[in-house]
C-alpha positions as CSV (number, residue, x, y, z in Angstrom):
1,X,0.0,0.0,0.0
2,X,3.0,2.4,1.0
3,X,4.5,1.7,-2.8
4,X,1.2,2.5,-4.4
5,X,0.8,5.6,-2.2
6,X,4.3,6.7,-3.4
7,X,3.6,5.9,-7.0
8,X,0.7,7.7,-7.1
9,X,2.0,10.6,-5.8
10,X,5.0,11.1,-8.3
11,X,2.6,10.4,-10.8
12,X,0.6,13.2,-9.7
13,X,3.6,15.4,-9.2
14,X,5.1,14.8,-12.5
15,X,1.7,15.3,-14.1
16,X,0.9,18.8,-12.3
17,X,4.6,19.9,-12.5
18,X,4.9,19.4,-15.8
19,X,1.4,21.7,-16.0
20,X,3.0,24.1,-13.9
21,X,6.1,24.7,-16.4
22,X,4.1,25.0,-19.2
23,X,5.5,28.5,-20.7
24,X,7.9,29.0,-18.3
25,X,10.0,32.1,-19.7
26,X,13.7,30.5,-17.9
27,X,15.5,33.7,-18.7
28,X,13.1,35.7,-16.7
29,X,13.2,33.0,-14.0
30,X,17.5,33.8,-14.0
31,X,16.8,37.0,-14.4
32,X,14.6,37.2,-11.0
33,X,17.4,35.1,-8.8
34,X,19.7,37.6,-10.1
35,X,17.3,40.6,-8.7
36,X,16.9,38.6,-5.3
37,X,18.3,41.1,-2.4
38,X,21.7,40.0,-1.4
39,X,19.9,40.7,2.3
40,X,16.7,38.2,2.0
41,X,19.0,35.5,0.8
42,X,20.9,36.1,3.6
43,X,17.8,36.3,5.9
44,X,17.3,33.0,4.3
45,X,20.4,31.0,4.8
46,X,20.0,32.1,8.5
47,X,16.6,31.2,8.7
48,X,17.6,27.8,7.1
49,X,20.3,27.9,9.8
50,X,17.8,28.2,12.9
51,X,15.4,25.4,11.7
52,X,18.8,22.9,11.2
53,X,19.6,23.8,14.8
54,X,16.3,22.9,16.4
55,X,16.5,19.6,14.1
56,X,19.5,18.7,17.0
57,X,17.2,18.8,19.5
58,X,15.2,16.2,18.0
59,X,17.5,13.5,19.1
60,X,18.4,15.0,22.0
61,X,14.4,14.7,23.4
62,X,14.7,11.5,22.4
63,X,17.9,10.8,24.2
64,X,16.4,12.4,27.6
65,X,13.1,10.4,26.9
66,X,14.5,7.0,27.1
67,X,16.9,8.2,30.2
68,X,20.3,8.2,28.3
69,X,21.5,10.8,29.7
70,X,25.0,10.1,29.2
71,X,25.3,11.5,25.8
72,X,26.0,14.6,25.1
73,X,24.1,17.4,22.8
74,X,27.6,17.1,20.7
75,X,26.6,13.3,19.8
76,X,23.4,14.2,19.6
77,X,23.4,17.0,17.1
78,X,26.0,15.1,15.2
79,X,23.5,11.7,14.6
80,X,20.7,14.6,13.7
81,X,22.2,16.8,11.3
82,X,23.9,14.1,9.2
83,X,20.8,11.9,9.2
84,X,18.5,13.6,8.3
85,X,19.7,16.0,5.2
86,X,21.7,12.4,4.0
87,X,18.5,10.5,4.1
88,X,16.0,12.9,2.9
89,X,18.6,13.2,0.1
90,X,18.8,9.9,-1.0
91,X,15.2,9.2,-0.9
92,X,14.8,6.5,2.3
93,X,14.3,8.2,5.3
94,X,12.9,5.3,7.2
95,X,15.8,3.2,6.1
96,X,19.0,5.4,5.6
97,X,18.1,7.6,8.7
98,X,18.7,4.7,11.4
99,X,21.6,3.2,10.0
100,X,23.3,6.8,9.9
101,X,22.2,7.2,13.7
102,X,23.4,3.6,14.6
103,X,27.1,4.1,13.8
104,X,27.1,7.6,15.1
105,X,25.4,6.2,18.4
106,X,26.8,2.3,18.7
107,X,30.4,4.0,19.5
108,X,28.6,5.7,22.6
109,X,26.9,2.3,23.9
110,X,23.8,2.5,22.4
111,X,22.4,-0.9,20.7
112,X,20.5,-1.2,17.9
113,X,16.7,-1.3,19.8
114,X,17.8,2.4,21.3
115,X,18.2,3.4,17.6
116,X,15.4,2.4,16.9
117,X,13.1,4.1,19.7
118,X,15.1,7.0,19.5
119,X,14.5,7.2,15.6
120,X,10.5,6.7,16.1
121,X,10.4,9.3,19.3
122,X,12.3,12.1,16.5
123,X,9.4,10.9,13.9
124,X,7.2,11.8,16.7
125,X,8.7,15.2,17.1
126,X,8.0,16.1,13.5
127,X,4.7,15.0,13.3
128,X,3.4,16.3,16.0
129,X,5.0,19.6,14.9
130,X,3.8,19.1,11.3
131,X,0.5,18.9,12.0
132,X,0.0,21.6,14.7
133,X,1.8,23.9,12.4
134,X,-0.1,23.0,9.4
135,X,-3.5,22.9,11.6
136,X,-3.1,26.5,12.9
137,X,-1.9,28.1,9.5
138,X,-5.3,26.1,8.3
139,X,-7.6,28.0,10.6
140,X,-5.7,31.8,9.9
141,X,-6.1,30.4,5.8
142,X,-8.1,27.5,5.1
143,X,-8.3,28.1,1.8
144,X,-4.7,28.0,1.4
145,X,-4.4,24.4,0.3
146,X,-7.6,24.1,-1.7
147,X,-6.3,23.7,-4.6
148,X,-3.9,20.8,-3.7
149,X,-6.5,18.7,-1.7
150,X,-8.6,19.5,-4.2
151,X,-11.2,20.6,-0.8
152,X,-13.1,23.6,0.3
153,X,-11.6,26.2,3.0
154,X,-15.1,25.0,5.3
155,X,-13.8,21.9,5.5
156,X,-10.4,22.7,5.6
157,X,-11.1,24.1,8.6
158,X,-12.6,21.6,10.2
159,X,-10.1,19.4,9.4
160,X,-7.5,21.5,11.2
161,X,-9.5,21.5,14.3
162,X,-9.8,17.9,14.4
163,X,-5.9,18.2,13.7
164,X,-5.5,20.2,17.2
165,X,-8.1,18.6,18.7
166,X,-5.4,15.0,18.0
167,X,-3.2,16.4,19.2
168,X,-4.2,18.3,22.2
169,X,-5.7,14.5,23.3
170,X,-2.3,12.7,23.0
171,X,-0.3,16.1,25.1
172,X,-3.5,14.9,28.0
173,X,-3.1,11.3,27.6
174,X,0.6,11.5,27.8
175,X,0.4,14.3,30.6
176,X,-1.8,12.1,32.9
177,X,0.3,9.2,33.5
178,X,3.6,7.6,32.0
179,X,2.8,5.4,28.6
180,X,4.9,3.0,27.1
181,X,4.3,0.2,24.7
182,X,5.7,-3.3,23.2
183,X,6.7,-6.0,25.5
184,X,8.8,-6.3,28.5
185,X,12.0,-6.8,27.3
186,X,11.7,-4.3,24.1
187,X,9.8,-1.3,26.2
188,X,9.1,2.0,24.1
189,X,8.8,4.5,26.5
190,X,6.6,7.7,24.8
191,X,7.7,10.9,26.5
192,X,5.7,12.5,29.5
193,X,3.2,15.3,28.9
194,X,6.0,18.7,29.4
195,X,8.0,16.6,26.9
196,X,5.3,16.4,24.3
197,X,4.8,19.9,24.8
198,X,8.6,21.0,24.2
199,X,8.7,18.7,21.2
200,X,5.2,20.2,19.8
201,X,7.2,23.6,20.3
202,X,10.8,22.5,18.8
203,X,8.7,20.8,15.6
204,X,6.7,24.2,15.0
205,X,10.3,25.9,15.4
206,X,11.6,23.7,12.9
207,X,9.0,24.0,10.4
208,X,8.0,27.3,10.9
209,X,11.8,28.5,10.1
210,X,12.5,26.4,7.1
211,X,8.8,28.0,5.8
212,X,9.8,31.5,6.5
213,X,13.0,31.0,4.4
214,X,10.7,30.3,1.8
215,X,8.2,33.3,2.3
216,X,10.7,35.9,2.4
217,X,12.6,34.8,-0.7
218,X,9.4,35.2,-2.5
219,X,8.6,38.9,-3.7
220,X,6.3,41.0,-1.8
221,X,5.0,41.7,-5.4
222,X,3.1,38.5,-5.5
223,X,0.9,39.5,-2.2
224,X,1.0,35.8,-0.8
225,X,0.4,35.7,3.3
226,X,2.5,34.1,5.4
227,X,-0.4,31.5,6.3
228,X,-0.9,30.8,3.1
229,X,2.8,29.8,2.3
230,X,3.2,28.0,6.1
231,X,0.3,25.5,5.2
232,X,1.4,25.2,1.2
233,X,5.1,24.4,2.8
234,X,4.0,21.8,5.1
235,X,1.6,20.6,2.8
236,X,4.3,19.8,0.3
237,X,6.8,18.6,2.4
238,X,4.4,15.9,3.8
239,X,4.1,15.1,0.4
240,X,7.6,14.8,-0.3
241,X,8.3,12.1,2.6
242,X,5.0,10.3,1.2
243,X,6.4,10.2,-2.2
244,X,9.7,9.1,-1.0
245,X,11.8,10.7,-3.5
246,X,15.0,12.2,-3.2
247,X,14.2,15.4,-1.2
248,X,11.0,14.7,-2.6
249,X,12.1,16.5,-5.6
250,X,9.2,16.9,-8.0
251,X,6.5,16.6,-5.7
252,X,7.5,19.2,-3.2
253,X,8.2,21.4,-6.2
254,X,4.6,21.1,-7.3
255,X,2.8,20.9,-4.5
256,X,4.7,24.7,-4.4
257,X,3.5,26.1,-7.9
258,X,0.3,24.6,-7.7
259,X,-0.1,26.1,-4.2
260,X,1.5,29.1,-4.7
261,X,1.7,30.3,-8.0
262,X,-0.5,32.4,-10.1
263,X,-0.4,33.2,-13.8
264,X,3.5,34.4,-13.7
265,X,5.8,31.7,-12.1
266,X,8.9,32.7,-12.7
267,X,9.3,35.0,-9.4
268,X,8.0,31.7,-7.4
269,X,10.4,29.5,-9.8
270,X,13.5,31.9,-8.4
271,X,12.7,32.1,-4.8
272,X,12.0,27.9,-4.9
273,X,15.4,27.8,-6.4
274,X,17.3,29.9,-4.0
275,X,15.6,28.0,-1.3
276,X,16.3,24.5,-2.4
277,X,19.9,25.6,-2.0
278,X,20.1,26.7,1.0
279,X,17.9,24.3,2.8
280,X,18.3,20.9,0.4
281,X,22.1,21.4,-1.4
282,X,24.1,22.8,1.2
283,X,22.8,20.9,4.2
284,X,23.1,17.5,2.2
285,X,26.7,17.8,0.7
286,X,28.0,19.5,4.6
287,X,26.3,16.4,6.0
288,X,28.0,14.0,3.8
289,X,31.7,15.9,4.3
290,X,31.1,15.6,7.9
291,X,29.9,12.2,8.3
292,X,32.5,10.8,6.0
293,X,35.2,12.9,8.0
294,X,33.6,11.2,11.2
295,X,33.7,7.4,9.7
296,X,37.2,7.9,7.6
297,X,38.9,9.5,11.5
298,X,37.8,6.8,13.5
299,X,38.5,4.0,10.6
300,X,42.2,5.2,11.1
301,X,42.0,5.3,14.9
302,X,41.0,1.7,14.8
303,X,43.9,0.7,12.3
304,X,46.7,2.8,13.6
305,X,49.1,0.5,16.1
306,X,49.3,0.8,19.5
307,X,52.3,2.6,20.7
308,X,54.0,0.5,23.4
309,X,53.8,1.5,26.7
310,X,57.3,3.1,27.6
């Protein structure tokens, strides 16, 4: 079911993307990266820069969750930031992003079933930031996704109700007594009530950062609100994971113009451009550098000889 979900999806994509480009003037589209302020990219990259920081604390929740308190933020925003831009850009989140955390974490005593709870407590964290973000930019612009759900702002709304409504039971169920689940020798401990909160708080950090780069790289010119873009960004990065392609390229590119744009694309085209950069390019190939650096240091500590004891 998963692989026909995903198919379907880059079918869609491909289909309303290749809509979407349909007399795309690409000089113009140049021509408007060019004209970008040197001071909004830079607003931007920083932006980009705040929502990769709270992206460490994912791990480090989940860390504190299932009481290993022994390893440091260091390790933990090490495991975070190469995971996660390495394995949404190859495509296999759910595969890539544990093996990536289970060598950074196996050399800090950490077996393979902690890598595993702490990967499905930092899935927790971004869903339950996902969809609070996405349900509160809903009720300030339920219209705002209409045209990629294909539904009307009425019951837009209502779906972003029942969204905060979701969640607001699981912060109470979680905040009146400790939960856990699985069997007594593979416990998954879920985190307590303030915990839920803080991660609720880091994942609309995260989210709502990376979808500000986006909004301010797109001219004022083009009169889009920031609700409007928040719920059109979430929207098509929960596509992208669905679809499972490489930093769901395509989909979360569509998902974009068809949200977004209007009859003149070529501003949106620039500022998607600039933003895949910054938040897609540059975190992938600094994540790669670093956690080949990490694996080639300690595969040379491992083969370099012992010096003798004098």
């Amino acid at each position: 079911m998963g692989v026909v979900v995903s198919v379907a999806i880059a079918a869609a994509a491909i289909y309303a993307l290749t809509h979407a480009l349909k007399n795309v003037e690409y000089v113009e589209v140049f021509e408007a990266v060019r004209r970008t302020s040197a001071g909004l990219v830079g607003l931007a990259l920083l932006l980009v820069a705040t929502s990769y920081l709270s992206l460490t604390l994912y791990d480090l929740l989940a860390l504190r969750t299932i009481r290993r308190d022994d390893v440091p933020y260091r390790v933990a925003a090490l495991a975070s930031f190469t995971s996660y831009p390495i394995a949404h850009g190859v495509g296999a989140v759910a595969l890539i992003a544990p093996v990536i955390r289970y060598r950074i974490y196996s050399h800090h005593g950490l077996g393979v079933f902690d890598v595993a709870n702490i990967s499905f407590l930092t899935g927790l964290t971004f869903w339950l930031g996902n969809l609070t973000a996405l349900a509160l930019s809903l009720l300030g612009e339920p219209g705002a996704i209409s045209l990629i759900d294909f539904l009307p702002p009425a019951v837009n709304r209502l779906l972003a109700a029942a969204l905060l409504v979701g969640v607001f039971a699981f912060l109470l169920w979680t905040w009146l007594a400790p939960r856990r689940f699985g069997t007594s020798r593979w416990p998954v401990r879920l985190p307590s009530g303030p915990m839920v909160l803080l991660q609720i708080g880091i994942g609309i950090v995260d989210l709502g950062a990376a979808a500000l780069a986006m909004y301010v790289l797109i001219p004022a010119g083009m009169d889009i609100g920031i609700f409007h873009v928040i719920a059109v960004f979430i929207a098509a990065t929960l596509l992208g994971f669905a679809s499972h392609a490489p930093a769901g390229i395509g989909v979360f590119d569509a998902a974009i113009l068809v949200g977004l744009g209007g009859e003149h694309r070529e501003p949106l085209i620039a500022a998607l451009l600039i933003f895949r950069v910054w938040y897609h390019l540059l975190p992938f190939v600094m994540a790669l550098v670093l956690f080949g650096a990490v694996e080639g240091w300690r595969s040379w500590c491992a083969k370099r000889p012992l010096t003798p004891a004098s």
